[in-house]
PDB file of C-alpha atoms in Angstrom:
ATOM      1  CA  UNK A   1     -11.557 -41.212  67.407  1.00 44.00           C
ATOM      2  CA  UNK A   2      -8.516 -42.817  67.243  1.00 45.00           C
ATOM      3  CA  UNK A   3      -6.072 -44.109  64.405  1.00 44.00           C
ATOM      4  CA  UNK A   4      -4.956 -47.303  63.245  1.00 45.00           C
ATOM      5  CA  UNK A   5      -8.243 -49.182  63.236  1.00 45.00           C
ATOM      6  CA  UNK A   6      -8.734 -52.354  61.075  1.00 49.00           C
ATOM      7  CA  UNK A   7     -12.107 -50.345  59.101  1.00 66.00           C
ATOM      8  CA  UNK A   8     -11.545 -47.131  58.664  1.00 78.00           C
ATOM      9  CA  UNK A   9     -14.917 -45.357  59.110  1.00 92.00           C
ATOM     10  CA  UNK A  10     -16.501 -43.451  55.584  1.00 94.00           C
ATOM     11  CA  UNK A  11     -17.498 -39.663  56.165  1.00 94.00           C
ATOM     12  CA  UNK A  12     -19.814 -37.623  54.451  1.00 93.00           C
ATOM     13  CA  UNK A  13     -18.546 -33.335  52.935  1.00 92.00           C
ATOM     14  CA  UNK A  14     -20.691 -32.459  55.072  1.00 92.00           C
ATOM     15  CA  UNK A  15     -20.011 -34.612  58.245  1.00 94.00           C
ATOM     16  CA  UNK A  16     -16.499 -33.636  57.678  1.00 93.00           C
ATOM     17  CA  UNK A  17     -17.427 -30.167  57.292  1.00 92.00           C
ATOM     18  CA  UNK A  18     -19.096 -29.605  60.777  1.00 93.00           C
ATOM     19  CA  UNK A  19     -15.448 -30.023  62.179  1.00 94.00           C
ATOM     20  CA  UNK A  20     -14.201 -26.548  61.012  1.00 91.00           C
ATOM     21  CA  UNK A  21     -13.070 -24.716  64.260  1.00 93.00           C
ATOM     22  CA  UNK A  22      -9.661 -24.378  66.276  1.00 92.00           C
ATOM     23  CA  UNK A  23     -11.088 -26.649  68.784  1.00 94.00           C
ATOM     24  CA  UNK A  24     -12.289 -29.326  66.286  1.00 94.00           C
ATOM     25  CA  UNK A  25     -10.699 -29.244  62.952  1.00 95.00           C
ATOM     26  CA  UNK A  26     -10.743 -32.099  60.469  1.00 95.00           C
ATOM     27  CA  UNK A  27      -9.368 -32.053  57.156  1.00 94.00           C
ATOM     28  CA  UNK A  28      -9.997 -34.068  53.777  1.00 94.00           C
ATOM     29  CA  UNK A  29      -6.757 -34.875  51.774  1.00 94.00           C
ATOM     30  CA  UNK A  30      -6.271 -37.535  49.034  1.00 93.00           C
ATOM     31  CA  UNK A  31      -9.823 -38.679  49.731  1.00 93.00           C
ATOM     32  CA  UNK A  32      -8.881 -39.264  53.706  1.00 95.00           C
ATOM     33  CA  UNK A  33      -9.893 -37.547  56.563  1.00 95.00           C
ATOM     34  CA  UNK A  34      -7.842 -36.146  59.072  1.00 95.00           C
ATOM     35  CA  UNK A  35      -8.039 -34.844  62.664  1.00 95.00           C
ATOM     36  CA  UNK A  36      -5.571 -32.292  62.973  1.00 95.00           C
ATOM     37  CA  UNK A  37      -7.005 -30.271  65.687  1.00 94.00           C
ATOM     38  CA  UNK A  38      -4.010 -31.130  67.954  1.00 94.00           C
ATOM     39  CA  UNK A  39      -1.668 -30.138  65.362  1.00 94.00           C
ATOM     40  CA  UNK A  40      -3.045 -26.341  64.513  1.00 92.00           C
ATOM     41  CA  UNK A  41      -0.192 -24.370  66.805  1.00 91.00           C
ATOM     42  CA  UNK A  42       2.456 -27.391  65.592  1.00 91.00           C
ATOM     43  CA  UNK A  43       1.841 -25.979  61.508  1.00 92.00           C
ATOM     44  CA  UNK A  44       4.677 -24.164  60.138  1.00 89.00           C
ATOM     45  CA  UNK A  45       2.287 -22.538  58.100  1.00 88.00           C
ATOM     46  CA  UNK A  46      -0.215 -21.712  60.861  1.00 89.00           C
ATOM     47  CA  UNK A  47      -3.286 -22.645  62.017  1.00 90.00           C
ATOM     48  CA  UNK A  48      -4.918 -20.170  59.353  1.00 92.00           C
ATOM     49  CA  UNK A  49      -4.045 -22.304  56.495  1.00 91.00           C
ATOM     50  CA  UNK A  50      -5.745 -25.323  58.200  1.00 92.00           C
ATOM     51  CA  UNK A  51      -8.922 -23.549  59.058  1.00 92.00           C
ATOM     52  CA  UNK A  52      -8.972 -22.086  55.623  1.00 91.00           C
ATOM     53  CA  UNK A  53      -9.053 -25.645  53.763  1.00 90.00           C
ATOM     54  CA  UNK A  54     -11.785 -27.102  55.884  1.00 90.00           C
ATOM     55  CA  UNK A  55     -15.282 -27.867  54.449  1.00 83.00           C
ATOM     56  CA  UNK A  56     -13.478 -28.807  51.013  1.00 86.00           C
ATOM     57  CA  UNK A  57     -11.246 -31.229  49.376  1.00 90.00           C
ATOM     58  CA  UNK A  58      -8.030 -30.045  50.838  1.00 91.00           C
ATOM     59  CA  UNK A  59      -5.980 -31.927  48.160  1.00 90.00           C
ATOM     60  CA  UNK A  60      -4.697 -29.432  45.742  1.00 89.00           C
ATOM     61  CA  UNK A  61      -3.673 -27.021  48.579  1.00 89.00           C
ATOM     62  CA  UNK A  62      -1.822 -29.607  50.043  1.00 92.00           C
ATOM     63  CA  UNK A  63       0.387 -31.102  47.404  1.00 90.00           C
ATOM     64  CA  UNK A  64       0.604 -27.633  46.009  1.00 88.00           C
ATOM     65  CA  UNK A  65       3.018 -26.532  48.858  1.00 87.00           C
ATOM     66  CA  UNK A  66       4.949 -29.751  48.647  1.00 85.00           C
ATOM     67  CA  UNK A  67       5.147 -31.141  51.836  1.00 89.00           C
ATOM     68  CA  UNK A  68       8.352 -33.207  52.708  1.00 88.00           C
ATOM     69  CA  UNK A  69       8.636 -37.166  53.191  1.00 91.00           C
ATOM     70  CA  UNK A  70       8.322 -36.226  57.031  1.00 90.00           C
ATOM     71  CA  UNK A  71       4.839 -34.566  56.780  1.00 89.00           C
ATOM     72  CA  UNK A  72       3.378 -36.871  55.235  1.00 91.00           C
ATOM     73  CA  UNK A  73       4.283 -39.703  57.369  1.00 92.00           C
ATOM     74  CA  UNK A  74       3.084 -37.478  60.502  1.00 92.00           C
ATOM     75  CA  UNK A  75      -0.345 -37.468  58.472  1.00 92.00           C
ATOM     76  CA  UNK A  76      -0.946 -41.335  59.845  1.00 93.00           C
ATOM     77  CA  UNK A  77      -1.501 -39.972  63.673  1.00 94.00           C
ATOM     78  CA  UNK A  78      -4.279 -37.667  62.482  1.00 94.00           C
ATOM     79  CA  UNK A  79      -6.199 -40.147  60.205  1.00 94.00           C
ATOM     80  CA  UNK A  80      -9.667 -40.448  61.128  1.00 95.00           C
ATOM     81  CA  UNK A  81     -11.473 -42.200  58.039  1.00 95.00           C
ATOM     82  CA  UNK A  82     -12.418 -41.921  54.853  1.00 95.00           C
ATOM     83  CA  UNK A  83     -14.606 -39.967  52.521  1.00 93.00           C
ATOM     84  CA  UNK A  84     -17.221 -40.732  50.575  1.00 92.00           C
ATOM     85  CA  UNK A  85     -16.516 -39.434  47.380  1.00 87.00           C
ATOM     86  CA  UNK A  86     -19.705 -38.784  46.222  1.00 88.00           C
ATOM     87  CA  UNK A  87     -20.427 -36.083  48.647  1.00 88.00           C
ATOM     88  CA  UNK A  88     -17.683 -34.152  46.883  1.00 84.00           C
ATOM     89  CA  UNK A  89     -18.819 -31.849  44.645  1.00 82.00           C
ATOM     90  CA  UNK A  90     -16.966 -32.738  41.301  1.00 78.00           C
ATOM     91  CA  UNK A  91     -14.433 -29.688  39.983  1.00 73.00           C
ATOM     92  CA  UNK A  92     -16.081 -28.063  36.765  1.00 68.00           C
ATOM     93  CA  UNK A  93     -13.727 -27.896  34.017  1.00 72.00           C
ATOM     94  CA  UNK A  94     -13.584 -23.592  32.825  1.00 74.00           C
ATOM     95  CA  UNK A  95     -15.532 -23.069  29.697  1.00 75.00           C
ATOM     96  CA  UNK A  96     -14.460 -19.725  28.341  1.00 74.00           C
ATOM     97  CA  UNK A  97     -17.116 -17.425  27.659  1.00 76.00           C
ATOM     98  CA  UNK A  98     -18.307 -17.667  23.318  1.00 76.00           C
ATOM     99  CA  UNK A  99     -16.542 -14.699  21.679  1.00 70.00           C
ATOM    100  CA  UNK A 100     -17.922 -13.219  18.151  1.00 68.00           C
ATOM    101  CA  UNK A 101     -16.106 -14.572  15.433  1.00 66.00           C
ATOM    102  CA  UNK A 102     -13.012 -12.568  14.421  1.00 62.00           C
ATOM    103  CA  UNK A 103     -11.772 -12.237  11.349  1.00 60.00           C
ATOM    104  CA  UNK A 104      -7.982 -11.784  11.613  1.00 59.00           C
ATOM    105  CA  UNK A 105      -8.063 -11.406   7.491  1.00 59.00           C
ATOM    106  CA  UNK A 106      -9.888  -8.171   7.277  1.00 63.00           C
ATOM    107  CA  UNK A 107      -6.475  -6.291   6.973  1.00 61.00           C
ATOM    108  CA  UNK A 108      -4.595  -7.499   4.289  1.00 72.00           C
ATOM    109  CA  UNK A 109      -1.325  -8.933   4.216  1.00 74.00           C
ATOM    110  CA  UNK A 110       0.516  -6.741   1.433  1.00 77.00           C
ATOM    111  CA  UNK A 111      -1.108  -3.867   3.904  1.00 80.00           C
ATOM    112  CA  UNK A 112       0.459  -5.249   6.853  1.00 79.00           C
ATOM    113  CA  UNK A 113       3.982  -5.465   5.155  1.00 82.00           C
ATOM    114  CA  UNK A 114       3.880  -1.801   3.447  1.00 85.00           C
ATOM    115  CA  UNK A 115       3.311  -0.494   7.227  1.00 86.00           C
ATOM    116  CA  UNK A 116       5.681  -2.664   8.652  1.00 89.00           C
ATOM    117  CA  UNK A 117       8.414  -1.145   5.934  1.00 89.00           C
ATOM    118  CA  UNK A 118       7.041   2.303   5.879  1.00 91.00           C
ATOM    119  CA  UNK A 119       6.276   3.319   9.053  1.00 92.00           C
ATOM    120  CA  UNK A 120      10.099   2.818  10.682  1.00 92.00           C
ATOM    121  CA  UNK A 121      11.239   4.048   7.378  1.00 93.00           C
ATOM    122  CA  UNK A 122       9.464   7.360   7.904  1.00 93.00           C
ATOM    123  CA  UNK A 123      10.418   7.776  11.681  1.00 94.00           C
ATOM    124  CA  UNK A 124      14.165   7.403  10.144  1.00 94.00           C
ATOM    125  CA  UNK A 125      13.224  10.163   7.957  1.00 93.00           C
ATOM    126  CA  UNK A 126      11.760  12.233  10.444  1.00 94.00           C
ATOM    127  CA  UNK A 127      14.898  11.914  12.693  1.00 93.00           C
ATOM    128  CA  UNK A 128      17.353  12.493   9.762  1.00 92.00           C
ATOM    129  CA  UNK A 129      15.226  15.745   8.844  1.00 92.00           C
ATOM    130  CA  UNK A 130      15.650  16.979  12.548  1.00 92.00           C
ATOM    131  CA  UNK A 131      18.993  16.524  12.902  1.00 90.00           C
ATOM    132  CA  UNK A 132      19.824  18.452   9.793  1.00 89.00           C
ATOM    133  CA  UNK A 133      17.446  21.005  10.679  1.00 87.00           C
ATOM    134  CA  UNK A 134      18.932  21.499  14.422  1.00 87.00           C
ATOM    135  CA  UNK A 135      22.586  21.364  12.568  1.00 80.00           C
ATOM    136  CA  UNK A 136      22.077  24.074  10.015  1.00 72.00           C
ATOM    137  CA  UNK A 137      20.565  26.403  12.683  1.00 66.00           C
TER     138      UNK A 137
END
């Protein structure tokens, strides 16, 4: 296929995805799909990281690196289409798992404070107690 049509053609996830090998390797990226096959030995990153974001919205991994003004204008000579959007599985927002209530009151406060003042208080007096015992031996 070749770039720089006036329609740009509309692919399907899983149209897209049957083009996941080094000798056919097409990409989805800012809901467009690319043909970078003859750019897997060109990527500074490796081929690898191509392969690895085929078959998915390749979006995130892509502006996560932060490619420069450059590579992103070299993106126009692999651009094969578009995607329809609605074959892409939507990203689930994580739910945390319900946790039992806790009760962060069950200690009281006045508690809390006496430990916080007598604890270091009675290390100091452990330490003093040593050092006069080791002295007077």
């Amino acid at each position: 296929m070749e770039s720089g049509r006036d329609k740009a053609e509309v692919f399907t996830l899983a149209e897209v995805s049957k083009h996941s090998s080094r000798e056919d390797c097409w990409l989805i990226i800012n809901g467009k799909v690319y043909d970078v096959t003859k750019f897997l030995e060109d990527h500074p990153g490796g081929d690898e990281v191509l392969l690895a974001a085929t078959g998915k919205d390749a979006t995130d991994d892509f502006e996560d690196v932060g490619h420069s003004a450059t590579a992103r204008a070299m993106m126009n000579e692999y651009f094969v289409g578009e995607i329809d959007a609605s074959t892409i599985p939507t990203k689930v927002k994580y739910t945390p798992p319900k946790q039992p209530y806790y009760n962060q009151d069950k200690t009281s406060d006045f508690i809390v404070r006496i430990l916080q003042f007598f604890v270091p208080l009675a290390i100091l007096g452990l330490a003093v107690a040593v050092r006069i015992y080791t002295k007077s031996e």
